[in-house]
Short mmCIF file of C-alpha atoms (C1' of nucleotides) in Angstrom, two decimals:
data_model
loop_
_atom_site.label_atom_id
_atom_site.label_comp_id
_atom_site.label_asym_id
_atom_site.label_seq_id
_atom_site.Cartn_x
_atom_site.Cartn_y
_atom_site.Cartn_z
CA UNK Y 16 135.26 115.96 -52.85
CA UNK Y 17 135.03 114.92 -49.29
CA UNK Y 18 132.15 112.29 -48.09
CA UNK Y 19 132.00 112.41 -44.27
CA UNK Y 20 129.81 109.73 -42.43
CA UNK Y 21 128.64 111.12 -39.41
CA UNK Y 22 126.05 112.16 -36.47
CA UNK Y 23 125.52 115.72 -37.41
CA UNK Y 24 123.09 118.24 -36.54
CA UNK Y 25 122.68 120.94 -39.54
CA UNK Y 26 121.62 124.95 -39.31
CA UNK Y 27 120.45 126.38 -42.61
CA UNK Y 28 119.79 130.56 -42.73
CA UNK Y 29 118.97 131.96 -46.21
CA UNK Y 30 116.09 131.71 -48.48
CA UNK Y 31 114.25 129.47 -45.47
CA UNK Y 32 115.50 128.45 -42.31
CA UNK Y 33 116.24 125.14 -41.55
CA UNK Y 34 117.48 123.39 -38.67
CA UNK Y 35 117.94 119.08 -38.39
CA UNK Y 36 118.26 117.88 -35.15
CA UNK Y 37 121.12 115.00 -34.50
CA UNK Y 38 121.30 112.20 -36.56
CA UNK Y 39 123.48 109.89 -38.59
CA UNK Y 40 123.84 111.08 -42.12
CA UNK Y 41 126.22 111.29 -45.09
CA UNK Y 42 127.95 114.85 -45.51
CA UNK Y 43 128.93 115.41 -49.44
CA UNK Y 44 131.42 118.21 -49.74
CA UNK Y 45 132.71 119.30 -53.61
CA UNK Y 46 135.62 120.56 -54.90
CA UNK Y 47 133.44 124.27 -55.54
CA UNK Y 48 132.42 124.23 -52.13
CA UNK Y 49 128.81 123.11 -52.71
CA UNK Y 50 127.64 120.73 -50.04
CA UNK Y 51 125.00 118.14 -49.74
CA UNK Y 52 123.47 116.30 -46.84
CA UNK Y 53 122.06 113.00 -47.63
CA UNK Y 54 119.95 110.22 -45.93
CA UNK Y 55 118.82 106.88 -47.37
CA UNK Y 56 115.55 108.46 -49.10
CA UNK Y 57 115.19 110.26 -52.14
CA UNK Y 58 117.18 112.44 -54.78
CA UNK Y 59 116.78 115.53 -53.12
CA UNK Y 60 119.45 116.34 -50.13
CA UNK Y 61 118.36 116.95 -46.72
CA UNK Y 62 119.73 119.89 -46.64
CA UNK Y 63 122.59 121.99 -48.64
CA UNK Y 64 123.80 124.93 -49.67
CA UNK Y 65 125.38 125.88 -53.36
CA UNK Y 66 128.90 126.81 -53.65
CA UNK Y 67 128.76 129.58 -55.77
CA UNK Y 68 130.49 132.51 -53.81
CA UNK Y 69 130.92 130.74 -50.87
CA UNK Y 70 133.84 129.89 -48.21
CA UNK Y 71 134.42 127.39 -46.10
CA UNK Y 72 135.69 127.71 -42.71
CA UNK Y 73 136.08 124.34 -39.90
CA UNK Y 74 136.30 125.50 -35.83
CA UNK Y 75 135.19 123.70 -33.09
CA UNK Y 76 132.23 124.79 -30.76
CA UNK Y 77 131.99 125.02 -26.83
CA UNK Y 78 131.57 121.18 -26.43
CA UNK Y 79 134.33 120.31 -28.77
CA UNK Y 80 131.98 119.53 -31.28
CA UNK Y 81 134.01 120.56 -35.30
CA UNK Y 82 131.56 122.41 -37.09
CA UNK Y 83 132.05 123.37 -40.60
CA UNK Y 84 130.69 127.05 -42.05
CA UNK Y 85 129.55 127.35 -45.33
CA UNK Y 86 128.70 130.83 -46.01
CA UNK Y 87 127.94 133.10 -49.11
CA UNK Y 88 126.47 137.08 -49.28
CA UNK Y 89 123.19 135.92 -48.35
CA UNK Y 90 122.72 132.31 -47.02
CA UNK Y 91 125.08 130.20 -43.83
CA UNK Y 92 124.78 126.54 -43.36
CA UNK Y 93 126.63 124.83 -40.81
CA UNK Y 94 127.06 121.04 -39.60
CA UNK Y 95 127.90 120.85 -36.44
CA UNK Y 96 129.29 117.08 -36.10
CA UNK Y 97 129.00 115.51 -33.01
CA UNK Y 98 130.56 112.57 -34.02
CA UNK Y 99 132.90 111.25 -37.36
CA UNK Y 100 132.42 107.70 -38.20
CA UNK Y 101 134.34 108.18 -41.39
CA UNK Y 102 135.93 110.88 -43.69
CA UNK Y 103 136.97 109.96 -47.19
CA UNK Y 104 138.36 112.64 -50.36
CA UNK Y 105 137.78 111.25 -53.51
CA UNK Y 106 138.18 112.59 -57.37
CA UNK Y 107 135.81 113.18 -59.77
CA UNK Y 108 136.84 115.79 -61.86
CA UNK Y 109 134.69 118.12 -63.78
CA UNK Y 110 134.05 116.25 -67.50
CA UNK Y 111 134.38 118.43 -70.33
CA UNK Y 112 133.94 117.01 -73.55
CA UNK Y 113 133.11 113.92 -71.53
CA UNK Y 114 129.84 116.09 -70.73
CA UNK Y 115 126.16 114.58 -70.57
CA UNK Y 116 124.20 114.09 -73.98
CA UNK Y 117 120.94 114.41 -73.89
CA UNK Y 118 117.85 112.99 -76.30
CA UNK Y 119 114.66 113.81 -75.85
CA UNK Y 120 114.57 117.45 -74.59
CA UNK Y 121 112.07 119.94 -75.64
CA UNK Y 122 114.67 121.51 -77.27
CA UNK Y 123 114.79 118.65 -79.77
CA UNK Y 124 111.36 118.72 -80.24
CA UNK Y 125 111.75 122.39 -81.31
CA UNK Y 126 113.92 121.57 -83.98
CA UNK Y 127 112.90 118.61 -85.17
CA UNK Y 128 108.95 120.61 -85.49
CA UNK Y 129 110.91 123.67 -86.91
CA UNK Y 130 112.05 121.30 -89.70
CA UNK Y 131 108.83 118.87 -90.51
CA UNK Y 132 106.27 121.54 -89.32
CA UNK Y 133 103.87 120.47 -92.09
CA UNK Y 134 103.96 116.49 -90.62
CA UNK Y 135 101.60 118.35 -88.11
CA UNK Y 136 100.20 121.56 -89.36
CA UNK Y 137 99.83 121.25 -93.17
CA UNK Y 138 98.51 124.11 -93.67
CA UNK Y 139 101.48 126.64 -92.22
CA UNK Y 140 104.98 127.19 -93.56
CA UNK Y 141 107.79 127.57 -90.94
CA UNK Y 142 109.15 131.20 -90.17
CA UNK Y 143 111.53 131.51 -86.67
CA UNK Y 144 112.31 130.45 -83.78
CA UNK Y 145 112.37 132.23 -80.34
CA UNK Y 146 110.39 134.31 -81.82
CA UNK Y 147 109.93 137.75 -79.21
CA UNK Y 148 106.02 138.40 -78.83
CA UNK Y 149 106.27 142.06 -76.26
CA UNK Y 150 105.60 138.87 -73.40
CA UNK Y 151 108.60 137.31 -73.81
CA UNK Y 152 110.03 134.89 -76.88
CA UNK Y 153 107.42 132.43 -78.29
CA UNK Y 154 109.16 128.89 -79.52
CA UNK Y 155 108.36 128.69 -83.08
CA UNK Y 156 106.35 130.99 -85.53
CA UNK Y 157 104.91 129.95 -88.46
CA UNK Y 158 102.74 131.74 -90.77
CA UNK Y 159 99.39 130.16 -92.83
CA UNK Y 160 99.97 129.68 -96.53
CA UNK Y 161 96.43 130.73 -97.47
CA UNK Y 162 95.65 134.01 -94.59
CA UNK Y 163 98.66 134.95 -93.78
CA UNK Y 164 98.20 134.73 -90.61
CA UNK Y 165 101.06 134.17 -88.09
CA UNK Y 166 100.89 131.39 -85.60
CA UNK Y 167 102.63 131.56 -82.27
CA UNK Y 168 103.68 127.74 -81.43
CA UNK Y 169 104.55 127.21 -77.57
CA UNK Y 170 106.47 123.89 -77.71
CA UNK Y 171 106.31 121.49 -74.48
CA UNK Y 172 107.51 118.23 -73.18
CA UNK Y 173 105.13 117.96 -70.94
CA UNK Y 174 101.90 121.00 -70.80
CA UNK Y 175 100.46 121.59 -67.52
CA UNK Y 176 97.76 124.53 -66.99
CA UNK Y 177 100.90 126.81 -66.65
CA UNK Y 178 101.31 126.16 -69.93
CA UNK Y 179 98.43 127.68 -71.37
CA UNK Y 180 99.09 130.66 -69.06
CA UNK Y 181 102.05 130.83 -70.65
CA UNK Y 182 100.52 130.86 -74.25
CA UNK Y 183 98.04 133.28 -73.78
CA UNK Y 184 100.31 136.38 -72.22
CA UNK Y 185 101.37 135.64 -75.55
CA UNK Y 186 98.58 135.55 -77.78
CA UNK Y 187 97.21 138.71 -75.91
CA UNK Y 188 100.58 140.77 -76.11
CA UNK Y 189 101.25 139.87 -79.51
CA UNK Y 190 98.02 140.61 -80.67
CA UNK Y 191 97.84 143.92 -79.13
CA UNK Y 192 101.19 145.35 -80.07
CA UNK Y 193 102.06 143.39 -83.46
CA UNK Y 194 99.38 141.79 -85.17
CA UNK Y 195 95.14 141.56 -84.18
CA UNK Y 196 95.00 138.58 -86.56
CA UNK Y 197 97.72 136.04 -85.09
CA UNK Y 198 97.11 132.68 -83.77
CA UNK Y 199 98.40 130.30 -80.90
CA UNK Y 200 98.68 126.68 -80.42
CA UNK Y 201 99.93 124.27 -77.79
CA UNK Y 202 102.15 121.61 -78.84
CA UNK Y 203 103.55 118.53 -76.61
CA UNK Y 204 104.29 115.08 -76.12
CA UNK Y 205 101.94 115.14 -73.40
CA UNK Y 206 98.99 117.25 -72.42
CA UNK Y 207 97.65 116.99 -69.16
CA UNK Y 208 93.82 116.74 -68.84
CA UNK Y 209 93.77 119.82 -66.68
CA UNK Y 210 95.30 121.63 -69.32
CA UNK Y 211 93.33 120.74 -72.11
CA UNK Y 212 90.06 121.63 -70.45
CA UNK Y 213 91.68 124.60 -69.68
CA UNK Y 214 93.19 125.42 -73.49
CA UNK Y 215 89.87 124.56 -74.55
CA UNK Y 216 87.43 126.64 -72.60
CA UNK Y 217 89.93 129.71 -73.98
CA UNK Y 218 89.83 128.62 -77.33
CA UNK Y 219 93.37 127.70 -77.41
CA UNK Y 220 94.00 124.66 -79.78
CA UNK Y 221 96.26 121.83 -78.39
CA UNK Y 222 98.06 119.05 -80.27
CA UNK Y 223 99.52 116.16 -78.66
CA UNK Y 224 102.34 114.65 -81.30
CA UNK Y 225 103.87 111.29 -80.72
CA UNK Y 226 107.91 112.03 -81.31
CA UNK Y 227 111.32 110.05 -80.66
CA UNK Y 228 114.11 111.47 -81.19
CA UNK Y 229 114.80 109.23 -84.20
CA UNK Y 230 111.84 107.47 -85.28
CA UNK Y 231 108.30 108.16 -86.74
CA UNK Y 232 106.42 111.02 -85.58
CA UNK Y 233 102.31 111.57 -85.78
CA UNK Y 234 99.51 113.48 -84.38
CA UNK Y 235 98.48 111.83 -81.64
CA UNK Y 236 95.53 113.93 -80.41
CA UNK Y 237 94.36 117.39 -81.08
CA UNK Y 238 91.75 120.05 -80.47
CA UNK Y 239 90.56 122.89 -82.75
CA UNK Y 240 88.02 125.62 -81.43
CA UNK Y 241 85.04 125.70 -83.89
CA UNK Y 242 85.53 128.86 -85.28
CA UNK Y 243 89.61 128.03 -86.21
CA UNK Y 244 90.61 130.14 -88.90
CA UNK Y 245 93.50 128.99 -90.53
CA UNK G 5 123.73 103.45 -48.51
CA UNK G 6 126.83 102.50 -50.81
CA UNK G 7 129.37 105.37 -52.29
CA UNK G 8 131.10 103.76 -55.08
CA UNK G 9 133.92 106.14 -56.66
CA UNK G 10 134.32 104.52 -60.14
CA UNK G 11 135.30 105.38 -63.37
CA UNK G 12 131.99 104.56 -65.48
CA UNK G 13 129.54 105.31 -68.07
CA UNK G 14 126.29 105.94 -67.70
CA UNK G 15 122.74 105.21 -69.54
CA UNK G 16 119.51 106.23 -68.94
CA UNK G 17 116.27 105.85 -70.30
CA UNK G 18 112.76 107.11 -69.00
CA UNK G 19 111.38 110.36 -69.31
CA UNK G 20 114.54 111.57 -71.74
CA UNK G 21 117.39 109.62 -72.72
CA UNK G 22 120.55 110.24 -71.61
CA UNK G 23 124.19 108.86 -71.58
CA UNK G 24 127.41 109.65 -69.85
CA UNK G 25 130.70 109.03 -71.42
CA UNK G 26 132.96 107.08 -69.10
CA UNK G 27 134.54 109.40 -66.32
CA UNK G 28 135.57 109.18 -62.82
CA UNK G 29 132.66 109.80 -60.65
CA UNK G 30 130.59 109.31 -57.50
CA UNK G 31 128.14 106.96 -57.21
CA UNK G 32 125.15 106.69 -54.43
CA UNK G 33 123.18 104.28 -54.41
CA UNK G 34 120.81 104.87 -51.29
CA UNK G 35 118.64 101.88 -49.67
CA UNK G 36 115.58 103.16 -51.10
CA UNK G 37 117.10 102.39 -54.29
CA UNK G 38 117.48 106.01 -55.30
CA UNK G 39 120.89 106.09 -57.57
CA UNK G 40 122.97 109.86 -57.80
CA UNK G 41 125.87 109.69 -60.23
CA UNK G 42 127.43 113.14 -58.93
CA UNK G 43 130.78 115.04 -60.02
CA UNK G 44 132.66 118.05 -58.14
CA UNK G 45 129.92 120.49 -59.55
CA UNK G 46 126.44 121.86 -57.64
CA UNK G 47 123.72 120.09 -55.92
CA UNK G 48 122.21 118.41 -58.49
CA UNK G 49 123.58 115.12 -59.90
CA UNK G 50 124.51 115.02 -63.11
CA UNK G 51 122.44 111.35 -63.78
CA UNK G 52 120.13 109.64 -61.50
CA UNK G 53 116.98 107.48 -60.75
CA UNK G 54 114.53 107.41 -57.89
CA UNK G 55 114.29 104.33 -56.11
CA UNK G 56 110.27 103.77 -56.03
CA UNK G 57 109.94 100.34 -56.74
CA UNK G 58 112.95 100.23 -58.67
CA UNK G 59 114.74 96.83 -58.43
CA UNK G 60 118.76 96.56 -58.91
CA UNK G 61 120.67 93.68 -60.63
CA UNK G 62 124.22 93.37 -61.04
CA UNK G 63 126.01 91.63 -64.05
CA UNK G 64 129.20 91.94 -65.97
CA UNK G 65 129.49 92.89 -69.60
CA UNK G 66 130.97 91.45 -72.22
CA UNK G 67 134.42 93.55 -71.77
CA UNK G 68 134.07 92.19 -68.25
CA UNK G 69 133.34 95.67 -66.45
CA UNK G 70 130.46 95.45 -63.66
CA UNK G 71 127.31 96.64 -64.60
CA UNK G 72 124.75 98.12 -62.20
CA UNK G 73 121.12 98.26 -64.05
CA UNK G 74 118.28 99.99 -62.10
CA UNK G 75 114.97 98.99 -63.51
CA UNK G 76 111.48 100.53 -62.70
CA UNK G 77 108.24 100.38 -64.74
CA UNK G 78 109.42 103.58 -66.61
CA UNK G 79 112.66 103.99 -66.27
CA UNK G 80 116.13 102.46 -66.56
CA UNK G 81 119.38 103.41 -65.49
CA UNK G 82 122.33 101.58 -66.37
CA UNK G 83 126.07 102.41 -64.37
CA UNK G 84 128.79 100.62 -66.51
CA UNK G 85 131.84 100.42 -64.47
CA UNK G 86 135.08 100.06 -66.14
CA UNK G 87 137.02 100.80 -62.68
CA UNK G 88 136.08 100.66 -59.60
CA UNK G 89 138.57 102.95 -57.43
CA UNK G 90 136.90 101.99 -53.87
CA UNK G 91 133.54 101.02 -53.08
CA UNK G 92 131.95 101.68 -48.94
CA UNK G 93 129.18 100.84 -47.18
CA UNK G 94 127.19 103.76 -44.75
CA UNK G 95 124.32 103.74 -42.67
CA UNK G 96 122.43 107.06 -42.51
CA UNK G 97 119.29 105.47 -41.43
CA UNK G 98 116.17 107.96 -42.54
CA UNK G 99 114.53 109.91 -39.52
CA UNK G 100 111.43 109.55 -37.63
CA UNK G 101 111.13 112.30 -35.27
CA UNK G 102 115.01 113.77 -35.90
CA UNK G 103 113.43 115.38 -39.67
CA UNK G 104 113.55 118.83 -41.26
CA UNK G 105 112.33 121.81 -39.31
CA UNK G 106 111.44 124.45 -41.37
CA UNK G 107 110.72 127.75 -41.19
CA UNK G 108 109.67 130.86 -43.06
CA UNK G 109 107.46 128.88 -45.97
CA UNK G 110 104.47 130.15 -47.36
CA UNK G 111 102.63 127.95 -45.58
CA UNK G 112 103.69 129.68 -41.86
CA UNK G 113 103.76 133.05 -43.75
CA UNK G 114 99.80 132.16 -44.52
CA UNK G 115 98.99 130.97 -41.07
CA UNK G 116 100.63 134.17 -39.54
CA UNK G 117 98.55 136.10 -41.88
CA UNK G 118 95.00 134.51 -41.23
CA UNK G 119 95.90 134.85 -37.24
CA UNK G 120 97.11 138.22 -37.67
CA UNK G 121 95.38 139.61 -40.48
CA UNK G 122 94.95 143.10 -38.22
CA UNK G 123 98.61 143.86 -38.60
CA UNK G 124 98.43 144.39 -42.32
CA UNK G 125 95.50 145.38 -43.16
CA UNK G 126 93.31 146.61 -39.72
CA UNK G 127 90.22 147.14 -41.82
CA UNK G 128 90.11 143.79 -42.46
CA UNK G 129 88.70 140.85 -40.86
CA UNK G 130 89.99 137.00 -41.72
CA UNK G 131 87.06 134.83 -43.25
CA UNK G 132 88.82 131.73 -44.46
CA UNK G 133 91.77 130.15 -46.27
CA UNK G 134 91.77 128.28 -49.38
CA UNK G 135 89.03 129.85 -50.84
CA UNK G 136 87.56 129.04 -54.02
CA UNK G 137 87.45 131.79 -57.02
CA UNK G 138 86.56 129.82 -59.62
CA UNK G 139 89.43 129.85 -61.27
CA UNK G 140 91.40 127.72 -58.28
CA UNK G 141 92.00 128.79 -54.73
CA UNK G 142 93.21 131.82 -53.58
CA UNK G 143 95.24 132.20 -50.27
CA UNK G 144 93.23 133.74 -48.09
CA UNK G 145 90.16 135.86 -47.99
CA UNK G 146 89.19 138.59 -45.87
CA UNK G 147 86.10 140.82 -45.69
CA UNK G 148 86.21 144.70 -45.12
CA UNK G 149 84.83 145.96 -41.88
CA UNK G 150 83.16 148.70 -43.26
CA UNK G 151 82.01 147.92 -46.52
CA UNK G 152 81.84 144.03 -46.44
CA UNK G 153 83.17 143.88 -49.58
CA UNK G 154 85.59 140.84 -50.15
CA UNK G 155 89.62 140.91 -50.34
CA UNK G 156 91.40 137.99 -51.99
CA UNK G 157 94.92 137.86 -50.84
CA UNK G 158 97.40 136.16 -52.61
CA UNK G 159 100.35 134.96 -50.91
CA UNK G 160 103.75 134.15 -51.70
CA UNK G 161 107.01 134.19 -49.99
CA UNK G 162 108.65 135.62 -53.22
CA UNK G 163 106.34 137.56 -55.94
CA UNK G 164 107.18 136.88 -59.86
CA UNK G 165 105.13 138.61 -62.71
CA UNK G 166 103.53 135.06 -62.42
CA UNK G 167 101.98 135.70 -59.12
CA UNK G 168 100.11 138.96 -60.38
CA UNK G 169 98.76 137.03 -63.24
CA UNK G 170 97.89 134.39 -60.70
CA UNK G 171 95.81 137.18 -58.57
CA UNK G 172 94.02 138.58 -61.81
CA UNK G 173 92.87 135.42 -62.81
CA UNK G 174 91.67 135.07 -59.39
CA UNK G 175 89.55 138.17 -59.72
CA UNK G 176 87.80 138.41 -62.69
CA UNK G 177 86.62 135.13 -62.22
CA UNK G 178 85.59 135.88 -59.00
CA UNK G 179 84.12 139.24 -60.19
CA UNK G 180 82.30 137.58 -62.86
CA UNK G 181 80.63 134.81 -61.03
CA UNK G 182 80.62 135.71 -57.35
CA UNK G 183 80.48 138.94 -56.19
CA UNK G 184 80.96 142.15 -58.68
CA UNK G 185 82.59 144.40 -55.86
CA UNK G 186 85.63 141.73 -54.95
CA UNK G 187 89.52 143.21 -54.47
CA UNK G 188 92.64 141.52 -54.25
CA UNK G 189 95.91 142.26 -52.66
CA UNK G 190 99.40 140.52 -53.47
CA UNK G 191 101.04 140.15 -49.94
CA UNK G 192 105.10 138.46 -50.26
CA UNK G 193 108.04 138.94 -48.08
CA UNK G 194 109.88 139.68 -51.68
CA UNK G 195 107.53 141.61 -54.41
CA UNK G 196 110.36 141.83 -57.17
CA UNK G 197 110.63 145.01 -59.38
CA UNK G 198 108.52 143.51 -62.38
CA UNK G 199 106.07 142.71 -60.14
CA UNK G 200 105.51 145.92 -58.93
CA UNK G 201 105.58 147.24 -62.13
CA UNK G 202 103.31 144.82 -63.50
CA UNK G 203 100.72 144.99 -60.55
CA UNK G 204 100.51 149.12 -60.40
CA UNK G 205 100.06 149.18 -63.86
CA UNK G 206 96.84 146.55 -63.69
CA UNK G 207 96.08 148.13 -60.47
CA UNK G 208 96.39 145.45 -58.02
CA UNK G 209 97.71 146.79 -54.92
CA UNK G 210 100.75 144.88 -53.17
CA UNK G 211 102.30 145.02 -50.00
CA UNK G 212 105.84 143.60 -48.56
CA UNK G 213 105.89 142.34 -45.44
CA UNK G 214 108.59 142.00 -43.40
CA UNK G 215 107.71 138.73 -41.47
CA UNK G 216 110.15 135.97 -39.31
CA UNK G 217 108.58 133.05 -37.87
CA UNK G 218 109.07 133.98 -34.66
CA UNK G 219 109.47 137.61 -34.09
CA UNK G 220 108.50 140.99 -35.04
CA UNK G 221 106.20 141.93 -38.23
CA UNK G 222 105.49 145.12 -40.19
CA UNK G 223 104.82 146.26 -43.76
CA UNK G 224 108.06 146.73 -45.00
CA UNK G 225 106.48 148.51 -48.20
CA UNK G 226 103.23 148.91 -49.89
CA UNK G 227 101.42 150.26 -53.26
CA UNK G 228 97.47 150.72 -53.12
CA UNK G 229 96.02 152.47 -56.31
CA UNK G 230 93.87 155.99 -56.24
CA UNK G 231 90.80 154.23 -56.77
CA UNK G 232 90.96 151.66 -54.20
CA UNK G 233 88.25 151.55 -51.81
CA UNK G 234 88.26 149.27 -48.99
"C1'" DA C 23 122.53 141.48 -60.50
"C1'" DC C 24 117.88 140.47 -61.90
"C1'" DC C 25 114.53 138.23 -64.99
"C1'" DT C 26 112.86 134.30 -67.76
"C1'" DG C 27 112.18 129.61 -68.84
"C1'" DT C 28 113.44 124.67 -68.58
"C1'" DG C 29 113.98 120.25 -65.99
"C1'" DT C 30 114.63 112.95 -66.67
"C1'" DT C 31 112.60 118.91 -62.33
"C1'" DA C 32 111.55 116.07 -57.17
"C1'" DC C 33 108.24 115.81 -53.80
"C1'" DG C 34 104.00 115.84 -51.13
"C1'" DC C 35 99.08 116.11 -51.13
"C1'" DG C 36 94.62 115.38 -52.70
"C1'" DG C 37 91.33 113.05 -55.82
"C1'" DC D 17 97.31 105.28 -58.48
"C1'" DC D 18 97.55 109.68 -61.12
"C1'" DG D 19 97.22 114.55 -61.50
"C1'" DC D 20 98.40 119.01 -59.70
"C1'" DG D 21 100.97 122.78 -57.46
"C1'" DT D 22 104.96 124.01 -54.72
"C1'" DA D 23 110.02 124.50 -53.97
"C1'" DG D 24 115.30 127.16 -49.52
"C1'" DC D 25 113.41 124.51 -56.26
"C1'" DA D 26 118.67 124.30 -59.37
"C1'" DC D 27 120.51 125.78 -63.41
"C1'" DA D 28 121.46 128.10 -67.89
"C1'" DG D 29 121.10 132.08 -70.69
"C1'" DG D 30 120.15 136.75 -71.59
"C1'" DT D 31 120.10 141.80 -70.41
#
DNA sequence: ACCTGTGTTACGCGG
DNA sequence: CCGCGTAGCACAGGT
């Protein structure tokens, strides 16, 4: 990749416009043509463009300013630099097996509840993942020893109102098209106040469970409508 | 800000846990304290840490290779470096006046809207933005010349499935503890195929707009059910 | 190519 | 300070 240290002004056309007037900044240009422009604040770029499909082409405008086109079917960014302080290439090849691991991830939690469900719901054996409601695939389903009764599981890290949205296109869908009788619960590490008034005043039941990836795991909180039929 | 290109592992802990076998890679650490470990591929980096009230210490290991630990209340990130290739300073000082412009948000899309609420919908006057369903805000509302019945108008700059559940939430609430007679309109710039779908079949009507910040307007495209009365 | 869902989402705004 | 919703969200995976 390229890192160019300069006093660039930067023209975005695409989803938005964007335009930055002149400044100093950092230019970060990769090997698959993505480019990023930086400042001292923050994760988030400036202002950049991904690579995917795009092409790169370097000309210089009417005041001999080098401006460099990044453009793609449907967005352009350019940075017109009005002055280069620095311009370094440097390698940092794509890792492969080198790759990031990852602990933690909802994903995790998916399995690791797909595989100790009854640490949290006693009461219901586990039955599949992904599970496709007619509203799109529901995490885990499970299915009450005693009723019968299936129970959709929507699995979070973190469950926002959204959330519960999320849930109940299932719970409704599934209920009209497979089965009247099913069930729905929200599980997470964390659910946010908003949601759980929310889950409540719909009579969807929420559990909060305390994981690590490899450690002890508990209920930490929960909330069952009064009329919860197993 | 410093760009160190290193080979280096990585570890972080925080909201996940993560860890980076060593590679060569870039590494920013920004005067905020923000930290991006990037390699050749996309915008986003493949570790990192924001820098609010982080603090940084430096040490060596016991193989001898420089460590870089970034330490907040929640989080820590840890850059192992067993080889540090070249290591600059930059100064991309943040801006004050010389920021983002940006155009063609929702926000501007809403404030063309309530100012030119005529060109859309001419049997319609503006009331006010913001306005409280019950079940959150919705966009705008509007209030039919004729009849005086209410319009909630839901605004986005690109329309999901999401939004339409957004605007019939919006609705019955609002039906149910305001005003009985209440319609809503989805107006976007994009309404994507499933949302069309989605909203003619639960009879919410939708409209494209064709809309720049700064030049000409019209309805690009438009769906209003046989029922609906203004 | 579009749709769906996740993310260490990041970030700004309001309470 | 925390919670909440938005984003040019980015990105992966499926259809």
């Amino acid at each position: 990749m390229k890192i160019i240290h300069a006093n660039c002004s930067v023209e975005y056309q695409g989803r938005g416009n964007t335009k930055l007037a002149p400044h100093d900044r950092i230019i970060m240009v990769k090997e698959d043509n993505s480019v990023l422009i930086h400042n001292e604040k923050g994760i988030k770029p400036l202002n950049y463009m991904t690579g995917v499909k795009s092409t790169i082409t370097e000309t210089d405008n009417e005041s001999g300013d080098k401006c460099i086109t990044f453009d793609s079917n449907k967005e352009s960014l350019t940075v017109i630099m009005h002055r280069v302080y620095s311009e370094v290439a440097l390698a940092a090849p794509n890792e492969e097996d080198a790759g990031l691991e990852r602990d933690g991830t909802e994903e995790q939690l998916q399995t690791w509840l797909s595989e100790n469900l009854s640490n949290i719901l006693p009461c219901h054996d586990f039955i599949e993942r992904e599970h496709e409601t007619g509203a799109g695939p529901v995490d885990l389903l499970a299915m009450s020893k005693d009723t019968k009764k299936p129970l959709l599981i929507e699995v979070k890290r973190v469950a926002t109102r959204a959330a519960v949205h999320q849930v109940r296109r299932y719970l409704n869908e599934y209920q009209e098209v497979k089965n009247p009788h099913g069930n729905a619960i929200l599980v997470a590490l964390n659910v946010r106040p908003s949601a759980r008034d929310f889950a409540e005043n719909k009579n969807i039941p929420w559990l909060e469970v305390d994981w690590n990836p490899n450690g002890e795991s508990a209920i930490k909180e929960s909330w069952f409508p009064d009329n919860w039929n197993i």
